[in-house]
Amino acid sequence: MRVARLFFLAILMGCFYAHGQNKQLLYDFTDIPQSLMINPAADVDFKWYGGIPALSGLSFQAGSSGVSAYDLLADDGLDINDKVRDRLLNNMKISDELSGTYQIEFLNIGWRGKDSNYFYSLGAYNEGDAIGYWFKDIAILAFDGNADTFGRFDLSHLKTRGSIVNVYHFGVNKRVSDKLLIGGRAKIYSGILDFNSTRNKGFLQNTEGQNNLISTTLDADLEMRTSGLNVIRAADSQDIGSVITKRALFGGDLGLGLDLGFTSYLNEQTVFTASLLDLGFIYHASDPKNWTLNGRATSEGVEIILPGALADPDADFYQQLIDDIEALAPFEENLKSYLTFRPTKLNASLRYNFGKPIQEGGADCECGPYASQSRRAPRYANAVGGQLYAINRPRGPQTALTAFYLRRFGNIAAIKATYTVDKFSATNIGLGLNLQAGPVNLYFMADNLLGYQNVYNSRYASFQLGLNIISWGKK
Amino acid sequence: MKDLLKYSFLGIIALTTFASCVEEIDSTQFDELELTPTLEGSLLYVEASEQVINLVTGNTVFSNDFNFDAFNSDIFAERVIEGTVTYVVENTTSKELEITVEFLDDSDAVLDTEIFTIQPAPTSILQREIVYGPAGRSIDIITNLSSIRVSAINLGDNTSNSSAPEPMITLKSSGKFTVRVK
């Protein structure tokens, strides 16, 4: 029961939606090294940086497009069964999502090459993400059953996927000219755990029977694929750490990926950027275990038609019916390897810089001892702009639009404020703070701040923080 | 520096305005959540043509036990709360018939009996709903059900023939049961 309660709470409180992986505050915030992780062509000017292991990049995002925990568990005197019926069953749509993500960097370092037009970065991080769409018809079946209706229960509503992977990456950022930077990042994925069930089809339906009162039809093409689950479940509490570590260090499922990006200065103050992240796949061959239910069976119960039915006095019509259904729609298990594609993300921004230049670029650069290169465009105290985010999801791409304002305070601090709108929310205001104290860089970001008026009623919350050491100085 | 102080102050004001209001929730409500779907489907269909009935010597047309383990499996028996079994008996033959349905446990002891006496066509459809659970007969009858005995007795002759196309006696049945998932 406790597990069931935790699961229920996890669904309510851990339900995140499309912009669960949107890092609109960090994107193009080039004062922060981790902006390179969202655009490998971010226009950074570090000579080198090193992230503090396990603290350089932490992010967690959570939200709900359908209901919040408060909607269901508020101490309001209403019967929870009525609330579940009104707010879940009758209100949520199959496009509503329950999903989430986290990321922890273990290693992230970067350095400028001998040719100062090149900046290299490498590292490793652990990432987990999961998404589940609201399985409306299956939930109705679980709450109400199939009695007194000839309606069709759509089994394709079951659509979910999730994974935990370690990602090892190496990126190159090249300044092609004063106006253009391009970047790429190669990734090796070491899959620890994966589950997915995204291509389901079929239905369950009662209709008027031909002979008997009701005819029940199951038409199913369902599949749940997993990898890593069994070896982790089989491990005892002493071994589980080593099992996970082994899978994280290339002992699990392996895959390859690529990030691409560019930064283009349309003029001295106007910048256009874009990136495409996680163009990649993982081949799940280390510990696959899959379940399928595939076929079509119709039943009108046990049928006995005389006199033929009595020809065999030992006939077991009930068992025969069960056997027939199992043969027509077998529930099977297999160990086939499978391929999954990473959820690819697209980011783009248009930024206008204005106000007082913080440092001079180009030929007039007053470069200090730590200056990385002198072709960088001047940095301005202010910037405004818009960003686009899209992610490839099991039900198709989903997008978010962000307007932002960035304010720099010399070389020691910067604040970025965002307003993000997508199909789920029109009130997402975020704030990011970057501090530079000597070589120490610290950033903290949170969005949907209005949601903190009542945390339990918030349908989305996220934070990111990080601690780096940066070679930094007056340019 | 002056700007930084100004913006920091505004930021702190904003954050403290936004932050920390938490209206309590009561997670123990989860214990009161009930998942009790009602599932419905056909159970048993028996058909005997008038030709078969006329071929039988004596008045017992047939009497057979049919295995039916759908309800005594743990997954169902431990969760069922209540239910209804619906019977529809239709007689398009020319003779009065008596159909008896008996629910038996795994030692063949009779748990429940339902008798349908049905007139010849054309006034020949009987429908009956038997409720099990708090509002009806004991739900234990359902949870202990292991087989169903169906008997048909001919209360008329065995020579006449109905003018209806394909005259027969049919027993249709369906079950509708509410189970407690949580």
XYZ file of N, CA and C in Angstrom, chain B residues 57-149:
279
model
N -35.398 -39.693 -25.973
C -36.431 -40.514 -25.370
C -36.561 -40.123 -23.909
N -37.778 -39.950 -23.455
C -37.962 -39.465 -22.083
C -37.999 -37.954 -22.060
N -38.103 -37.380 -20.878
C -38.282 -35.936 -20.844
C -37.015 -35.155 -20.483
N -35.955 -35.835 -20.103
C -34.707 -35.109 -19.822
C -33.938 -34.927 -21.128
N -33.965 -33.724 -21.599
C -33.315 -33.455 -22.886
C -31.805 -33.565 -22.740
N -31.288 -32.912 -21.715
C -29.859 -33.045 -21.390
C -29.639 -32.541 -19.982
N -28.542 -32.960 -19.409
C -28.102 -32.469 -18.102
C -26.593 -32.652 -18.048
N -25.908 -31.539 -18.078
C -24.448 -31.618 -18.130
C -23.795 -30.579 -17.217
N -22.628 -30.965 -16.712
C -21.823 -30.026 -15.913
C -20.737 -29.440 -16.816
N -20.599 -28.131 -16.725
C -19.570 -27.459 -17.530
C -18.609 -26.741 -16.595
N -17.346 -27.066 -16.772
C -16.329 -26.406 -15.942
C -16.410 -24.896 -16.134
N -16.314 -24.167 -15.025
C -16.323 -22.697 -15.123
C -15.513 -22.132 -13.966
N -14.233 -21.949 -14.218
C -13.312 -21.520 -13.147
C -13.023 -20.021 -13.170
N -13.825 -19.279 -13.909
C -13.500 -17.852 -14.070
C -13.553 -17.090 -12.758
N -14.398 -17.519 -11.838
C -14.638 -16.699 -10.646
C -13.902 -17.171 -9.395
N -13.384 -18.386 -9.407
C -12.755 -18.860 -8.170
C -11.234 -18.669 -8.149
N -10.721 -18.004 -9.187
C -9.288 -17.674 -9.123
C -9.090 -16.597 -8.067
N -7.938 -16.628 -7.417
C -7.691 -15.702 -6.301
C -7.842 -14.252 -6.728
N -7.346 -13.950 -7.920
C -7.324 -12.549 -8.357
C -8.736 -11.965 -8.450
N -9.705 -12.833 -8.721
C -11.091 -12.360 -8.787
C -11.803 -12.585 -7.453
N -11.673 -13.796 -6.928
C -12.453 -14.164 -5.741
C -12.142 -13.272 -4.537
N -10.893 -12.848 -4.434
C -10.521 -12.030 -3.272
C -10.929 -10.571 -3.436
N -11.368 -10.194 -4.621
C -11.647 -8.778 -4.877
C -13.096 -8.485 -5.214
N -13.874 -9.507 -5.585
C -15.238 -9.216 -6.023
C -16.099 -8.760 -4.837
N -16.892 -7.732 -5.083
C -17.742 -7.169 -4.037
C -19.195 -7.577 -4.254
N -19.639 -7.394 -5.445
C -21.036 -7.707 -5.756
C -21.150 -7.931 -7.254
N -22.302 -8.437 -7.658
C -22.475 -8.654 -9.085
C -23.877 -9.096 -9.422
N -24.110 -9.167 -10.698
C -25.420 -9.582 -11.198
C -25.207 -10.565 -12.342
N -25.943 -11.650 -12.295
C -25.950 -12.578 -13.424
C -27.296 -12.421 -14.121
N -27.234 -12.175 -15.409
C -28.467 -11.998 -16.199
C -28.658 -13.219 -17.095
N -29.877 -13.759 -17.040
C -30.220 -14.888 -17.906
C -31.303 -14.439 -18.880
N -31.190 -14.896 -20.085
C -32.276 -14.744 -21.051
C -32.508 -16.127 -21.664
N -33.714 -16.649 -21.435
C -34.045 -17.964 -21.993
C -35.098 -17.745 -23.076
N -34.820 -18.284 -24.226
C -35.756 -18.093 -25.350
C -36.133 -19.456 -25.920
N -37.442 -19.625 -26.093
C -37.938 -20.901 -26.586
C -38.744 -20.668 -27.857
N -38.243 -21.135 -28.971
C -39.014 -21.017 -30.221
C -39.521 -22.384 -30.672
N -39.457 -23.372 -29.750
C -39.987 -24.695 -30.091
C -41.488 -24.730 -29.796
N -42.077 -25.878 -30.055
C -43.527 -26.016 -29.885
C -43.883 -26.603 -28.534
N -42.888 -26.741 -27.644
C -43.181 -27.409 -26.373
C -42.692 -26.617 -25.172
N -43.383 -26.811 -24.055
C -42.967 -26.169 -22.813
C -41.710 -26.868 -22.296
N -40.773 -26.064 -21.813
C -39.500 -26.635 -21.332
C -39.155 -26.060 -19.972
N -38.391 -26.838 -19.241
C -37.894 -26.345 -17.943
C -36.367 -26.409 -17.976
N -35.776 -25.251 -17.785
C -34.300 -25.171 -17.783
C -33.853 -24.913 -16.348
N -32.921 -25.709 -15.888
C -32.372 -25.518 -14.540
C -30.874 -25.219 -14.644
N -30.486 -24.152 -13.978
C -29.058 -23.797 -13.928
C -28.618 -23.926 -12.481
N -27.598 -24.736 -12.250
C -27.083 -24.915 -10.889
C -25.614 -24.534 -10.854
N -25.259 -23.769 -9.834
C -23.851 -23.431 -9.614
C -23.279 -24.455 -8.631
N -22.157 -25.051 -8.995
C -21.551 -26.093 -8.164
C -20.174 -25.641 -7.695
N -19.810 -26.103 -6.489
C -18.434 -25.826 -6.053
C -17.523 -26.949 -6.523
N -16.264 -26.934 -6.082
C -15.326 -27.918 -6.635
C -15.552 -29.332 -6.134
N -16.472 -29.501 -5.154
C -16.844 -30.869 -4.762
C -18.233 -31.223 -5.280
N -18.672 -30.460 -6.258
C -19.962 -30.677 -6.929
C -21.169 -30.447 -6.028
N -20.989 -29.783 -4.920
C -22.128 -29.418 -4.078
C -22.849 -28.239 -4.720
N -24.163 -28.273 -4.692
C -24.954 -27.212 -5.327
C -24.938 -25.965 -4.439
N -24.511 -24.867 -5.033
C -24.444 -23.587 -4.308
C -25.670 -22.725 -4.563
N -26.217 -22.839 -5.765
C -27.327 -21.972 -6.136
C -28.085 -22.628 -7.289
N -29.392 -22.381 -7.308
C -30.208 -22.998 -8.358
C -31.165 -21.964 -8.940
N -31.285 -21.996 -10.220
C -32.243 -21.118 -10.896
C -33.038 -21.961 -11.887
N -34.355 -21.884 -11.786
C -35.208 -22.716 -12.642
C -36.045 -21.804 -13.537
N -36.069 -22.120 -14.806
C -36.856 -21.354 -15.772
C -37.860 -22.313 -16.429
N -39.121 -22.025 -16.244
C -40.138 -22.794 -16.957
C -40.671 -21.898 -18.055
N -40.531 -22.365 -19.265
C -40.801 -21.457 -20.385
C -41.802 -22.082 -21.342
N -42.758 -21.255 -21.664
C -43.847 -21.708 -22.525
C -43.367 -21.852 -23.970
N -44.163 -22.569 -24.770
C -43.797 -22.668 -26.196
C -43.891 -21.302 -26.882
N -43.317 -21.223 -28.055
C -43.439 -19.986 -28.855
C -44.920 -19.728 -29.085
N -45.413 -18.527 -29.228
C -44.589 -17.333 -29.437
C -44.296 -16.532 -28.163
N -44.938 -16.861 -26.994
C -44.703 -16.063 -25.776
C -43.565 -16.699 -24.999
N -42.380 -16.568 -25.490
C -41.364 -17.489 -25.009
C -40.005 -16.869 -24.709
N -39.961 -15.733 -24.097
C -38.678 -15.169 -23.666
C -38.754 -14.837 -22.187
N -37.815 -15.367 -21.449
C -37.724 -15.082 -20.008
C -36.413 -14.361 -19.740
N -36.498 -13.290 -18.989
C -35.258 -12.623 -18.585
C -35.259 -12.491 -17.072
N -34.129 -12.804 -16.476
C -34.051 -12.760 -15.007
C -32.664 -12.266 -14.594
N -32.662 -11.409 -13.604
C -31.383 -10.915 -13.088
C -31.229 -11.356 -11.640
N -30.163 -12.017 -11.333
C -29.897 -12.499 -9.973
C -28.745 -11.681 -9.399
N -29.033 -11.053 -8.282
C -28.038 -10.177 -7.657
C -27.265 -10.947 -6.582
N -25.977 -10.794 -6.574
C -25.117 -11.400 -5.542
C -24.373 -10.286 -4.821
N -24.175 -10.495 -3.546
C -23.499 -9.463 -2.762
C -24.419 -8.926 -1.694
N -24.128 -7.774 -1.128
C -24.883 -7.231 0.003
C -26.385 -7.107 -0.275
N -26.741 -6.824 -1.519
C -28.161 -6.610 -1.823
C -28.848 -7.856 -2.363
N -28.179 -8.975 -2.317
C -28.780 -10.174 -2.901
C -28.260 -11.435 -2.238
N -28.091 -12.442 -3.041
C -27.598 -13.718 -2.525
C -26.108 -13.595 -2.167
N -25.629 -14.556 -1.401
C -24.244 -14.492 -0.918
C -23.247 -14.450 -2.073
N -22.289 -13.554 -1.935
C -21.245 -13.456 -2.967
C -20.356 -14.706 -2.934
N -20.416 -15.459 -1.834
C -19.627 -16.694 -1.753
C -20.042 -17.696 -2.817
N -21.302 -17.601 -3.234
C -21.768 -18.498 -4.305
C -20.897 -18.286 -5.555
N -20.607 -17.027 -5.826
C -19.804 -16.712 -7.016
C -18.346 -17.103 -6.802
N -17.827 -16.782 -5.648
C -16.386 -17.012 -5.444
C -16.057 -18.503 -5.315
N -17.065 -19.316 -4.987
C -16.826 -20.764 -4.883
C -17.269 -21.524 -6.123
N -17.781 -20.783 -7.097
C -18.295 -21.445 -8.299
C -17.161 -22.142 -9.057
N -17.367 -23.420 -9.337
C -16.350 -24.182 -10.057
C -16.895 -24.760 -11.353
N -18.214 -25.073 -11.336
C -18.811 -25.555 -12.575
C -20.305 -25.227 -12.588
N -20.849 -25.257 -13.777
C -22.268 -24.925 -13.949
C -22.966 -26.152 -14.538
N -24.042 -26.537 -13.871
C -24.829 -27.669 -14.388
C -26.070 -27.082 -15.065
